Coordinates of C-alpha atoms and ligand atoms in Angstrom, one line a residue:
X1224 CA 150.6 52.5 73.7
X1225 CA 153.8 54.1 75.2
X1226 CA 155.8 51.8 77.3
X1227 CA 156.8 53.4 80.4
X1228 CA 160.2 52.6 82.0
X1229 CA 160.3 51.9 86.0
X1230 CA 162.7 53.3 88.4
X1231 CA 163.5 50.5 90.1
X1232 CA 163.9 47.0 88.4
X1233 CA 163.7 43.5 90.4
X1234 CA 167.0 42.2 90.0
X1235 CA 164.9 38.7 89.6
X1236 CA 162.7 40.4 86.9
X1237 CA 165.2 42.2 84.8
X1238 CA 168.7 40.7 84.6
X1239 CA 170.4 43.6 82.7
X1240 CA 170.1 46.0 85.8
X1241 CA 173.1 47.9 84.0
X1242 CA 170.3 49.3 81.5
X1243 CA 167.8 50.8 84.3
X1244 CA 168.6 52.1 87.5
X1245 CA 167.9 51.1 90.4
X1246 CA 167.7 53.9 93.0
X1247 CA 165.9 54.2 96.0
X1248 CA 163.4 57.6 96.2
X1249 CA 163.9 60.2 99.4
X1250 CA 164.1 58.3 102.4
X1251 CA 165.8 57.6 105.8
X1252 CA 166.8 55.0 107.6
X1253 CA 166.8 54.2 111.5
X1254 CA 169.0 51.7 113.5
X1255 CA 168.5 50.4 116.6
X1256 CA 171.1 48.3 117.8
X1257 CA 173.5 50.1 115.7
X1258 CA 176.3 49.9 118.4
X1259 CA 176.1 45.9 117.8
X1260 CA 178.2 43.6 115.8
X1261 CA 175.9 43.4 113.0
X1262 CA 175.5 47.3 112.8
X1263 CA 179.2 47.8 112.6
X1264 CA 180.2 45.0 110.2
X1265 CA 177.7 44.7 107.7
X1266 CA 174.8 47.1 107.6
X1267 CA 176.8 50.5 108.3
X1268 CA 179.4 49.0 105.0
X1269 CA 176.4 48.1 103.1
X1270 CA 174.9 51.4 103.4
X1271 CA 178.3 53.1 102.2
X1272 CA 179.0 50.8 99.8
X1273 CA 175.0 51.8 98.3
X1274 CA 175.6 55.2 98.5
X1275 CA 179.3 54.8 96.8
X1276 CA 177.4 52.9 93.7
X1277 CA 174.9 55.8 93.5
X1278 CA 172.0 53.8 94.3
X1279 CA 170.4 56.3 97.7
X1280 CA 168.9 59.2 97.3
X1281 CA 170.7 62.7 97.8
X1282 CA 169.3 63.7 101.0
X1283 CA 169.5 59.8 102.9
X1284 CA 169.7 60.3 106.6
X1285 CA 170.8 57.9 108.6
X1286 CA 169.7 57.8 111.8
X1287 CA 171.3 55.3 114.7
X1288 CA 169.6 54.6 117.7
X1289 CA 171.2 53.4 121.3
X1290 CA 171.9 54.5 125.0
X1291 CA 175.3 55.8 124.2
X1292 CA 175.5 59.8 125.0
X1293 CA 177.0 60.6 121.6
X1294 CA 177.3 63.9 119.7
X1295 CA 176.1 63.9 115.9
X1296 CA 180.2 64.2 115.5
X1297 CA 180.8 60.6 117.6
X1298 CA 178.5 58.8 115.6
X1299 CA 179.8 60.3 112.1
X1300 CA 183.2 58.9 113.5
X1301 CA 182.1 55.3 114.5
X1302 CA 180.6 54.8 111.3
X1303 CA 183.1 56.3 109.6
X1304 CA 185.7 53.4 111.3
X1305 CA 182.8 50.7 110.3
X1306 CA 183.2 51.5 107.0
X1307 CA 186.1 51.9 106.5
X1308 CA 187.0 48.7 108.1
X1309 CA 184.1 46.7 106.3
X1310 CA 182.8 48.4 102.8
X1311 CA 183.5 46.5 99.9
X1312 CA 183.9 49.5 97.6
X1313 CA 187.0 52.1 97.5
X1314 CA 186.7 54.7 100.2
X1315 CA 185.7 57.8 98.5
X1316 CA 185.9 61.2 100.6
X1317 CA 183.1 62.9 99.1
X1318 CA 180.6 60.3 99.4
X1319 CA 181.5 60.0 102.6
X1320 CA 180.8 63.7 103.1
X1321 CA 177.4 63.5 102.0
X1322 CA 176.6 60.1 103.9
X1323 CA 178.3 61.9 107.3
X1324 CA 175.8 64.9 106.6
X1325 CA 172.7 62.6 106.8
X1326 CA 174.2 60.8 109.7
X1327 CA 172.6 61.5 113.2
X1328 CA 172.1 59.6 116.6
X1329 CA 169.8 59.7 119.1
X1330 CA 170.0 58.7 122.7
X1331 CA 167.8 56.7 124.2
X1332 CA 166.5 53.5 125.8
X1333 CA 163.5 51.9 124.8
X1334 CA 160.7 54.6 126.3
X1335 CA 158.6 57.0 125.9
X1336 CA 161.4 60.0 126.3
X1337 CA 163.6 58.3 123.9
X1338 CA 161.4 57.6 120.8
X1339 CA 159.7 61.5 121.2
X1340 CA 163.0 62.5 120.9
X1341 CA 163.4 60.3 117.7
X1342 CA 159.8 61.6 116.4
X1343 CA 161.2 65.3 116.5
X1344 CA 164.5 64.1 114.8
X1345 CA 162.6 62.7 112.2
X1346 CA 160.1 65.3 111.8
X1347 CA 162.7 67.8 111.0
X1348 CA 164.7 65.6 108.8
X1349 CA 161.4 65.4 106.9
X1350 CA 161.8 68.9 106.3
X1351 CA 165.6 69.4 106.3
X1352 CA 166.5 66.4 103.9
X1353 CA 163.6 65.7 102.4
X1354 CA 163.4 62.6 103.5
X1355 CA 159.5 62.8 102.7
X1356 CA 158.0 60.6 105.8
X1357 CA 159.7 57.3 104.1
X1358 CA 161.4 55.7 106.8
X1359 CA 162.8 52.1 107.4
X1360 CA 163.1 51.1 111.1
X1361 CA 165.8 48.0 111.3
X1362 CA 166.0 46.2 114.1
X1363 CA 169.1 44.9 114.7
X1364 CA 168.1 44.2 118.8
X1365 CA 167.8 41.2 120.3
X1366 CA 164.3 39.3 120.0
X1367 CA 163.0 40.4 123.6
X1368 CA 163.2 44.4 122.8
X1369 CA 161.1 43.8 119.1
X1370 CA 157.6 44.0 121.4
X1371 CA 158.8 47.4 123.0
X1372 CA 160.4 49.0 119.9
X1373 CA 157.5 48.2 118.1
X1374 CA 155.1 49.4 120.5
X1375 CA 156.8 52.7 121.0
X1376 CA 157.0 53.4 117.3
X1377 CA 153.0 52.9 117.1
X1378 CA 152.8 54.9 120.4
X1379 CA 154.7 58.0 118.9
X1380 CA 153.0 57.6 115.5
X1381 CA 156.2 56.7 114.1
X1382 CA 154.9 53.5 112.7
X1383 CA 151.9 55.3 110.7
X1384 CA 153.2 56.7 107.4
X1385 CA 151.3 59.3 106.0
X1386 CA 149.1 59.0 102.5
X1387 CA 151.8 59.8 100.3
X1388 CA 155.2 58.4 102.3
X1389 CA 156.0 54.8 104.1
X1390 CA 156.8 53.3 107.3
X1391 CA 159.1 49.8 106.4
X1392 CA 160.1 47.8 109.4
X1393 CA 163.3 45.5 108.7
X1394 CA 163.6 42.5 111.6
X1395 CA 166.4 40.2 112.2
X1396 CA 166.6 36.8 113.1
X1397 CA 165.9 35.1 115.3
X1398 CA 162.6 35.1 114.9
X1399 CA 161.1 33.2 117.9
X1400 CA 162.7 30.2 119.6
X1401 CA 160.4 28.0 118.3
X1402 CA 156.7 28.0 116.1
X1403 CA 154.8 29.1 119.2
X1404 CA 157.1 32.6 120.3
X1405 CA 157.4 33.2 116.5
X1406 CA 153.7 33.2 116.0
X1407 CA 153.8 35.7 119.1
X1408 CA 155.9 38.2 117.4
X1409 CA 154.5 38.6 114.3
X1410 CA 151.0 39.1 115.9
X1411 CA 153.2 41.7 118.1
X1412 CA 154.8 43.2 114.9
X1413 CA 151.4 42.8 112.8
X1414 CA 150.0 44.7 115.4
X1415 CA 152.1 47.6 114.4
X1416 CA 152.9 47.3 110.5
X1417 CA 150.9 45.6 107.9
X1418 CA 152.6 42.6 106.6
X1419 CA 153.4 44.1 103.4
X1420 CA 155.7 46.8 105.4
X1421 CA 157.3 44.4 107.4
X1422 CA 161.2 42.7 105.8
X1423 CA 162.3 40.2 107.7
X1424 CA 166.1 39.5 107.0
X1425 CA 167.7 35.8 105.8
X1426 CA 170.7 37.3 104.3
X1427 CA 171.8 34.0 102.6
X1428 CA 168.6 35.1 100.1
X1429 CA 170.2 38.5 99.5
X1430 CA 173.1 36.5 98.2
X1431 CA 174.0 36.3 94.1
X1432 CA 174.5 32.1 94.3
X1433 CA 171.5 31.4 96.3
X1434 CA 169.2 33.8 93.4
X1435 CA 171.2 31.5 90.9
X1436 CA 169.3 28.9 91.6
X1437 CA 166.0 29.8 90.7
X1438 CA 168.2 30.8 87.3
X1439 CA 169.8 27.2 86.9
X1440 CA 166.3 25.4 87.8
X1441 CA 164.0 27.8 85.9
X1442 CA 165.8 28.8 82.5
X1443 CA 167.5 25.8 81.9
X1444 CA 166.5 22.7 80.2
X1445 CA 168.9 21.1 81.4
X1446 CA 168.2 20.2 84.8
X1447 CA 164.2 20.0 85.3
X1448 CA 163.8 17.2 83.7
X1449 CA 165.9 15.0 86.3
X1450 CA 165.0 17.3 89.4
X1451 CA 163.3 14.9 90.8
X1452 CA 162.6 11.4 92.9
X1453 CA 163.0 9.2 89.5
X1454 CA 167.3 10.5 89.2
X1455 CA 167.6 12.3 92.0
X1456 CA 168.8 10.3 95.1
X1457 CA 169.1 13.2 97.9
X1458 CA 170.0 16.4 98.3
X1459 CA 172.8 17.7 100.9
X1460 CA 172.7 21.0 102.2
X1461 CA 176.0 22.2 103.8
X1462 CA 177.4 25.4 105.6
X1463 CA 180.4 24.7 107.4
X1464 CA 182.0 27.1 109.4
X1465 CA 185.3 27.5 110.6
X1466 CA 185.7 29.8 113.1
X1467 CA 184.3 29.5 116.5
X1468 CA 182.1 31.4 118.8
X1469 CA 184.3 33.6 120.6
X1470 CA 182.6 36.7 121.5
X1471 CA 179.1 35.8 121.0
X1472 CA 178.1 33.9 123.6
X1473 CA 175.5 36.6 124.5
X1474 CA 173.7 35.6 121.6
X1475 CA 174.5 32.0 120.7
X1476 CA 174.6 30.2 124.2
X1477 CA 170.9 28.8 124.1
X1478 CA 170.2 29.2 120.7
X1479 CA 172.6 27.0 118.6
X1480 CA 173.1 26.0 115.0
X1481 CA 169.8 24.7 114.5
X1482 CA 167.9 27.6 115.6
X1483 CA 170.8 30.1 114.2
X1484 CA 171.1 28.3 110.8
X1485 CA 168.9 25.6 109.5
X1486 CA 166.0 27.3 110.9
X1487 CA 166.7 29.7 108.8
X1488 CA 169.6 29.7 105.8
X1489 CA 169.0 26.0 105.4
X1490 CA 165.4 25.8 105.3
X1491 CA 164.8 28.6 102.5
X1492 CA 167.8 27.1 100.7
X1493 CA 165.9 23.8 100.5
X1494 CA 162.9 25.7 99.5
X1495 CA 164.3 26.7 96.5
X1496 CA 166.1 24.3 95.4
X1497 CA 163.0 22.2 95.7
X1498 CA 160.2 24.4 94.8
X1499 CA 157.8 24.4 91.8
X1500 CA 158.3 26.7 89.3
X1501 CA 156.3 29.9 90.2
X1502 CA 153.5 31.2 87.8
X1503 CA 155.9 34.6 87.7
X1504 CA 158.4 36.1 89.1
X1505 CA 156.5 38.3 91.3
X1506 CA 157.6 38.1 95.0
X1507 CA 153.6 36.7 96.1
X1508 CA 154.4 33.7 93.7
X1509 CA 157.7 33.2 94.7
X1510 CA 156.5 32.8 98.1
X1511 CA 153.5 31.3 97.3
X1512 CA 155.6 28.3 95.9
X1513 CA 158.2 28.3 99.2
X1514 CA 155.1 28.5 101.4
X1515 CA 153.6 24.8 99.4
X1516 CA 156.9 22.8 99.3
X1517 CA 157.4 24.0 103.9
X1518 CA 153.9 23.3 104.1
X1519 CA 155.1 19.5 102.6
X1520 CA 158.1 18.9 104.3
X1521 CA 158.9 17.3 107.9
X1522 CA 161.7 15.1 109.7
X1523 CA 162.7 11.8 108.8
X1524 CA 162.0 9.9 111.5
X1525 CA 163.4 8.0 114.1
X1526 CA 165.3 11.1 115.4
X1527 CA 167.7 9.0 117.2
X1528 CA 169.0 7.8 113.7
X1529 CA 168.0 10.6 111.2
X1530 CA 169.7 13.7 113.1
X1531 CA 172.9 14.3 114.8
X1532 CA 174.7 17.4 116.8
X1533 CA 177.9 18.3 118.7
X1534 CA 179.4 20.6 120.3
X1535 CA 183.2 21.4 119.6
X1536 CA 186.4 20.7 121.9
X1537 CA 189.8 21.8 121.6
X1538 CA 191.6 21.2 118.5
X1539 CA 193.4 22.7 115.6
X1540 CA 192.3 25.5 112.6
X1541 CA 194.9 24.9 110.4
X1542 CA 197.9 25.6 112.5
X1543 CA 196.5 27.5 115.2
X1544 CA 195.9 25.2 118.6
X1545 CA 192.0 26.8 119.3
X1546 CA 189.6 26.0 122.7
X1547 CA 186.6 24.2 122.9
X1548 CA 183.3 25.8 123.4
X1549 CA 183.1 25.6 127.3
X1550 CA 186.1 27.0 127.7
X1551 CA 185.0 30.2 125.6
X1552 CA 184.5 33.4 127.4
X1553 CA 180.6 33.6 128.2
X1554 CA 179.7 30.0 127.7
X1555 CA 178.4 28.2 130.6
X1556 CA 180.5 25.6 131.2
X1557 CA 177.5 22.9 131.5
X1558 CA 175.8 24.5 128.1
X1559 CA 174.4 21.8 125.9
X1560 CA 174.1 24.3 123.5
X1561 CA 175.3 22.4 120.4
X1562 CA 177.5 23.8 117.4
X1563 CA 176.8 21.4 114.8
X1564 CA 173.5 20.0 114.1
X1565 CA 172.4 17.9 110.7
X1566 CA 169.0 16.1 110.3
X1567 CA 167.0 14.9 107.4
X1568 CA 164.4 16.0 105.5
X1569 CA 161.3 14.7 103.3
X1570 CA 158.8 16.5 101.8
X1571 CA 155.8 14.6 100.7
X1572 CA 155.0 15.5 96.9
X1573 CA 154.7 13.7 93.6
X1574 CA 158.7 15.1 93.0
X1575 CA 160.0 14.6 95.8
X1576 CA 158.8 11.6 97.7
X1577 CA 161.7 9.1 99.2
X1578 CA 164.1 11.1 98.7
X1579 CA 165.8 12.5 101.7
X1580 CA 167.1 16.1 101.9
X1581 CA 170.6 16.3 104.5
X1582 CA 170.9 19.5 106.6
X1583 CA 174.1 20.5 108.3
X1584 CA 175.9 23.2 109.8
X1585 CA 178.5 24.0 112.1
X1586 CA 181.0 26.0 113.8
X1587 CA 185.0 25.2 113.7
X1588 CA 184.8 22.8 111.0
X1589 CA 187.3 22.0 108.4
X1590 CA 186.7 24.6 106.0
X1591 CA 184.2 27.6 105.7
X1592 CA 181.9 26.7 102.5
X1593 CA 178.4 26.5 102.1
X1594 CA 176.9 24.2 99.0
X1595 CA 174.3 22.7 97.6
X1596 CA 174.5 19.3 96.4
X1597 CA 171.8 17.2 94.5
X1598 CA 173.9 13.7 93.9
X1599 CA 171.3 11.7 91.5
X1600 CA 171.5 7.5 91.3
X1601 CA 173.7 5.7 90.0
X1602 CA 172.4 4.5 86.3
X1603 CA 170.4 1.5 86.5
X1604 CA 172.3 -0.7 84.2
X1605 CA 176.5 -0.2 83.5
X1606 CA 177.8 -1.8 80.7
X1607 CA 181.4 -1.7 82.3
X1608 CA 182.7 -4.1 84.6
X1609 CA 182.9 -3.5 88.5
X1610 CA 186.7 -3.0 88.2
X1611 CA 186.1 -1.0 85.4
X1612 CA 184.6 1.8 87.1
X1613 CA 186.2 1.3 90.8
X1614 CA 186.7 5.5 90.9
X1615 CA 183.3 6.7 89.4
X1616 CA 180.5 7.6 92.0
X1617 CA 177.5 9.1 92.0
X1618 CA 176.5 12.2 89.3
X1619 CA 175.9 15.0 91.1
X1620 CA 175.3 19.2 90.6
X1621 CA 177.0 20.9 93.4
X1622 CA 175.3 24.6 93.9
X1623 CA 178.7 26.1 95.5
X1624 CA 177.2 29.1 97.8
X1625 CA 180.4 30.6 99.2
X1626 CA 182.8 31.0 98.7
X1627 CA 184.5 30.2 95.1
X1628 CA 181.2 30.8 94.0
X1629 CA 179.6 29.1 91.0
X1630 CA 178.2 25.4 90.3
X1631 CA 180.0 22.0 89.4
X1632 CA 178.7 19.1 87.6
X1633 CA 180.5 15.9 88.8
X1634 CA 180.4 13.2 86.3
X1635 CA 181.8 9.8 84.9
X1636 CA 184.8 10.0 82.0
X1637 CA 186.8 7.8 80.4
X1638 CA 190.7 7.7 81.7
X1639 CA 193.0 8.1 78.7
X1640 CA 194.7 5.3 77.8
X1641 CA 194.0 1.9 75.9
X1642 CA 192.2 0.5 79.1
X1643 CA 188.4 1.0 79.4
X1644 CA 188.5 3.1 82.8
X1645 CA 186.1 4.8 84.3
X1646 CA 186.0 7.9 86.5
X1647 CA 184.8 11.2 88.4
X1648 CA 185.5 14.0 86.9
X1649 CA 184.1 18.0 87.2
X1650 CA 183.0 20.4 85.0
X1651 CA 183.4 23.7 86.8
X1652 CA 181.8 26.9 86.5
X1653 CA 183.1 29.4 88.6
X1654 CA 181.3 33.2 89.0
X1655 CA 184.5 35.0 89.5
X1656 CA 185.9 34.1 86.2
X1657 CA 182.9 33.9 84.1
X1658 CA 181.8 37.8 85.2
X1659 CA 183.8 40.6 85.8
X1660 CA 181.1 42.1 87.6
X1661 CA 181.5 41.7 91.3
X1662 CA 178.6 40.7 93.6
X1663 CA 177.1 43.0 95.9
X1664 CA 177.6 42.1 99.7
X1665 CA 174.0 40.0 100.5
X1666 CA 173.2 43.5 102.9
X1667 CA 174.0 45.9 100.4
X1668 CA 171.0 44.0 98.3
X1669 CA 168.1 43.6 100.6
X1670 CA 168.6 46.8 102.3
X1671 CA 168.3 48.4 99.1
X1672 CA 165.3 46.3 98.3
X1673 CA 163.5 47.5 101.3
X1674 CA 164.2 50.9 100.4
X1675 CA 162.5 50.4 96.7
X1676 CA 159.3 48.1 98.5
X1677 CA 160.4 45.1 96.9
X1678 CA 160.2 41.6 99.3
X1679 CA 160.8 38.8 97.1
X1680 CA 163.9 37.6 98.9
X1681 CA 162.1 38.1 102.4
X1682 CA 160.4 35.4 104.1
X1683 CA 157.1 36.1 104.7
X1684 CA 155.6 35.6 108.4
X1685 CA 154.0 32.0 107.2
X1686 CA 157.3 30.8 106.1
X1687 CA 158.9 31.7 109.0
X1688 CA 156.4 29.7 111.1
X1689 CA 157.0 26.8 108.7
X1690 CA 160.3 26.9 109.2
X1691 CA 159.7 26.2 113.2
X1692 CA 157.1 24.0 112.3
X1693 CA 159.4 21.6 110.4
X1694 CA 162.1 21.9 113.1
X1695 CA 160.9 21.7 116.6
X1696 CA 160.1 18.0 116.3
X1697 CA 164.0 17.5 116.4
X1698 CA 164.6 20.4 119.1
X1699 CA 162.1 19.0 121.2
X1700 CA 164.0 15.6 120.9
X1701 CA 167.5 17.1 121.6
X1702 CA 166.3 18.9 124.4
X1703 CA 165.1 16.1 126.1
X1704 CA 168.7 14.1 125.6
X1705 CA 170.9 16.4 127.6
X1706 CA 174.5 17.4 126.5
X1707 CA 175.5 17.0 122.8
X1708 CA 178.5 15.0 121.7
X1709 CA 181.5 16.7 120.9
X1710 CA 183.7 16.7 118.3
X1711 CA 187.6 18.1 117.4
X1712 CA 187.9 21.5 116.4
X1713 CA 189.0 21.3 112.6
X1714 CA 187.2 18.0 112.2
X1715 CA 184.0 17.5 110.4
X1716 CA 181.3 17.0 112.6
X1717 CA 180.8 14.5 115.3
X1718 CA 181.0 10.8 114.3
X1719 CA 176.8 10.8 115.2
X1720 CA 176.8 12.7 111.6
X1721 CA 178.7 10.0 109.9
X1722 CA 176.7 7.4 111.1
X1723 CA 173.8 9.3 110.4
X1724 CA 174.3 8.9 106.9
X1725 CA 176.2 5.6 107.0
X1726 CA 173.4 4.2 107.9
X1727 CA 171.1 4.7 104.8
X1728 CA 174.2 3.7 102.6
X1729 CA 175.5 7.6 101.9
X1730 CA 178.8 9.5 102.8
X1731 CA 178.6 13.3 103.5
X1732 CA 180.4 14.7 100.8
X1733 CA 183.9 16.8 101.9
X1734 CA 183.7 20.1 100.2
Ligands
BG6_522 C1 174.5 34.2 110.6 C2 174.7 33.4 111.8 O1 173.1 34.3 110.2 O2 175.2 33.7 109.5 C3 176.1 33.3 112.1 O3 174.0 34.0 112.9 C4 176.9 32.9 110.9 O4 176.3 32.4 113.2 C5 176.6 33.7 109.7 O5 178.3 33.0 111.3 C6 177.3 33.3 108.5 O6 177.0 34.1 107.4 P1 177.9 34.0 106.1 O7 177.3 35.0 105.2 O8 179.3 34.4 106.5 O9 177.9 32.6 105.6

C-alpha cells in the first residue's frame, strides 16, 4: 500500500504543519465591502500576511468589490496602506508585487450592471491567472445586502462552479437579529450555495487558544476526569473590552453585546469547552458534538436575577478622561442599546447538570482580556483549620484567550514558614514563552481554510440558529425593560453583574 501525502493538512488533524504544507490550489478571491473597517484591518493584512508565508497560490487575484470609481492603480494603493498598516509579517516588496498584480476592483452597486461586470472580470482572470473557476465571495456587507449579493451571484452564474472548480461563499456576522431572521438568511443563502460551500466567520474559532482547548480537554488526562458537575462548580466566560464604540455606531447602535458577542464568541466558546469528545476530528463530528451540547443548553431563569446589562458613562481608561455611550458620535441619545451584557447558562446533561455557565462581555472595561475559567468546589472535607486557610479559594483552570495567551491552574500551597498556612497560588503556562513560533492572526487561518475546503472552525447554519435559540429568551426580556443601567467607563460592569452572581454565593473573577 503506498501512503499518499495530502496538500493541505487540518491544522486540528496534524499538529506538525511545519512537515506538510499547507497551500491553497489556483484560486481568487472577491470582496464586497472591501472599503469597510473589517476589509481594511484584518482581511486585506491577513491576505498579505498568507501570501508573505507562501501559503496562496501564484496567480491569487484578488478582487474588491464597492461603489467607489477606482482605477486597478487606486485599489493596489489602498491595500497597499491596509497592509502596511495592519500585516503581522515584515513588509516584503516583492510579494507585494505579485499580490498588487492579482489585485483588481470593480465598481458597482448591488445590480445587474455591476455583478456582469464582475462575471467578465472573473471570466478573464480564469484565463489570465489561472485562477481555474475557484472563487470565494466574502461578504463583509452588512446583513440586509446578503439577500441581493447572493441573488445576483446566482443570477449571473457566479454562484455555480463548474465540474472541476468551486464557488465558496464566506459570511460575516451578524447573522440574523434573532433565531427567526437567521433562519431567513440561511434559506436565502442555501438558496444560492449548498451548505457545504457556505463559511460563516466566528473569528474567536480561528484563534490558536480557543483550538487549545479541544487540545487541553481531549489529549490530556489530566482534566476529563473532573470536567464535570461532581468538581466542577461553574464555569465563567469573560471578554472584556476596553475601548469604546467610537465610530461604529452604524453598526452597533441596535445590536449590542449580546447580539455582537455572546451570540456568537461566547456561545461556541462554551461549546467547547463543554462538549463531548468527538468520535474524530473531522469537522462533521466536531460540529456534530457543538450542535448536541446548544441543542442542551438554555437560560437560567428568573431573568431578572440570572442576567444583567449596562451601558457605559463617562469615566476614565487609564489616564485618559473618555465619554459615555450617548454622547458618542452616531449614538441616539435615547439608545437602550446596552454595552455589557452577562447571563447564565445550564445545559441539561448527565455532565453538566446544576452547574451554571457565566457569560459576560463588554465595552470600556477595566482591561481588554478574554478567559475561560472553570473554578471547581471547594474539597469536601479540610483538614486545616478556618484560620488556617483564610487566603485559599476555589481551584480553578483559567483558559487565558487573549491576550498573554496560555492557561493557569490556581491552586492551594503551603506558605513557607513554621506555621501551617494555607494559600492560592498559580501555575502558569504562557504560549509566548513556551513556543517561539508566533500565532497566525485568527483571519489569516480561516481565510486560508476556506481556500483549502476545510470548515471545522465554522459554525454550521444549525449552530448558528442554536445560538439565537439559547439567547432570545433574555433579549426578549431586556427589550421589554427599557434603558439599561449604566456603569463607569474603566469599571467592571454594572453593579446588576455583581449582584447577579452575589446572589448564588459567587464573585466574578478580576482578570
Ligand atoms: C468582534 C466584535 O466580533 O470582535 C467587536 O464585533 C469586538 O465588537 C471584536 O471588538 C473583538 O475581537 P478581538 O479579536 O479583538 O477580541
Amino acid at each position: 500500500m503506498t501512503a499518499t501525502t495530502p496538500d493541505w493538512v487540518n491544522p486540528l488533524r496534524a499538529a506538525d504543519d511545519k512537515r506538510l504544507p499547507q497551500i491553497a490550489g489556483p484560486s481568487g478571491m472577491v470582496i464586497f465591502g472591501v472599503t469597510g473597517d473589517l476589509a481594511r484591518r484584518k482581511l486585506l493584512p491577513a491576505i498579505y500576511d498568507l501570501a508573505n508565508r507562501g501559503l496562496l497560490p501564484a496567480g491569487f487575484t484578488l478582487v474588491g468589490f464597492g461603489r467607489r470609481t477606482w482605477s486597478k492603480q487606486d485599489f493596489e494603493d489602498y491595500v497597499r496602506e491596509a497592509v502596511e498598516a495592519g500585516a503581522r509579517t515584515k513588509f516584503r516588496e516583492h510579494v507585494w508585487e505579485r499580490l498588487a498584480e492579482g489585485a483588481h476592483f470593480v465598481e458597482g452597486n448591488f445590480d445587474e450592471a455591476g455583478f456582469d461586470r464582475l462575471a467578465a472580470t472573473l471570466a478573464e482572470m480564469d484565463t489570465t491567472r489561472g485562477t481555474a473557476g475557484n472563487w470565494a465571495f466574502y461578504l463583509s456587507v452588512p446583513p440586509d445586502y446578503f439577500s441581493d449579493v447572493c441573488h445576483q451571484l446566482q443570477r449571473s452564474g457566479l454562484a455555480e462552479a463548474g465540474e472541476d472548480s468551486w464557488r465558496r461563499v464566506i459570511i460575516e456576522k451578524p447573522f440574523g437579529h434573532d433565531q427567526e431572521t437567521a433562519r431567513e438568511l440561511n434559506q436565502v443563502v442555501n438558496a444560492v450555495f449548498p451548505e457545504k460551500a457556505v463559511f460563516r466567520i466566528d473569528h474567536y474559532l480561528g484563534k490558536e487558544t480557543v483550538q487549545n482547548i479541544l487540545a487541553l480537554r481531549f489529549a490530556n488526562q489530566l482534566f476529563d476526569p473532573l470536567w464535570n458537575s461532581h468538581y466542577v462548580d461553574h464555569v465563567q466566560i469573560t471578554m472584556a473590552e476596553d475601548i469604546g464604540l467610537g465610530g461604529r455606531a452604524g453598526y452597533y447602535d441596535g445590536i449590542g453585546a449580546a447580539r455582537d458577542v455572546i451570540q456568537n464568541h461566547l456561545i461556541q466558546l462554551l461549546a467547547l469547552i463543554a462538549m463531548e469528545e468527538p468520535v474524530a476530528f473531522e469537522p462533521t463530528e466536531l460540529q456534530a458534538e457543538k450542535v448536541k451540547v446548544l441543542r442542551a443548553t438554555s437560560p437560567v431563569y428568573p431573568l431578572n436575577k440570572t442576567t444583567a446589562r449596562g451601558q457605559y458613562t463617562a469615566g476614565w481608561q487609564g489616564s485618559q478622561p473618555v465619554i459615555g455611550l450617548r454622547e458618542e458620535e452616531g449614538f441616539d441619545p435615547e439608545s437602550t442599546t446596552e454595552t455589557y451584557a452577562a447571563c447564565t447558562l445550564q445545559i441539561h446533561s448527565r455532565r453538566w447538570a446544576g452547574v451554571p455557565f457565566y457569560l459576560r462581555t463588554g465595552k470600556r472595561l477595566g482591561r481588554r482580556v478574554t478567559e475561560i475559567a472553570v473554578v471547581f468546589k471547594e474539597a469536601p472535607h479540610q483538614p486545616f483549620t478556618q484560620s488556617q486557610r483564610t487566603s485559599l479559594g476555589q481551584n480553578a483552570v483559567v483558559i487565558r484567550v487573549q491576550p498573554d495567551e496560555g492557561v493557569l491552574m490556581r491552586f492551594g500551597s503551603k506558605v513557607p514558614g513554621s506555621a501551617m498556612e494555607v494559600r492560592d497560588v498559580n501555575m502558569d503556562f504562557s504560549y509566548a514563552e513556551a513556543f517561539t513560533e508566533e500565532s497566525p492572526e485568527a483571519y489569516e487561518r480561516l481565510i486560508l481554510d476556506v481556500l483549502l475546503d476545510e470548515p471545522s472552525l465554522f459554525p454550521t447554519n444549525e449552530e448558528v440558529e442554536l445560538s439565537w435559540e439559547i439567547l432570545d429568551p433574555i433579549l426578549d426580556y431586556w427589550a421589554a425593560q427599557g434603558r439599561p443601567d449604566g456603569y463607569r467607563a474603566g469599571t467592571w460592569g454594572p453593579a446588576s453583574a455583581d449582584r447577579m452572581l452575589e446572589r448564588t454565593g459567587r464573585t466574578w473573577r478580576r482578570p
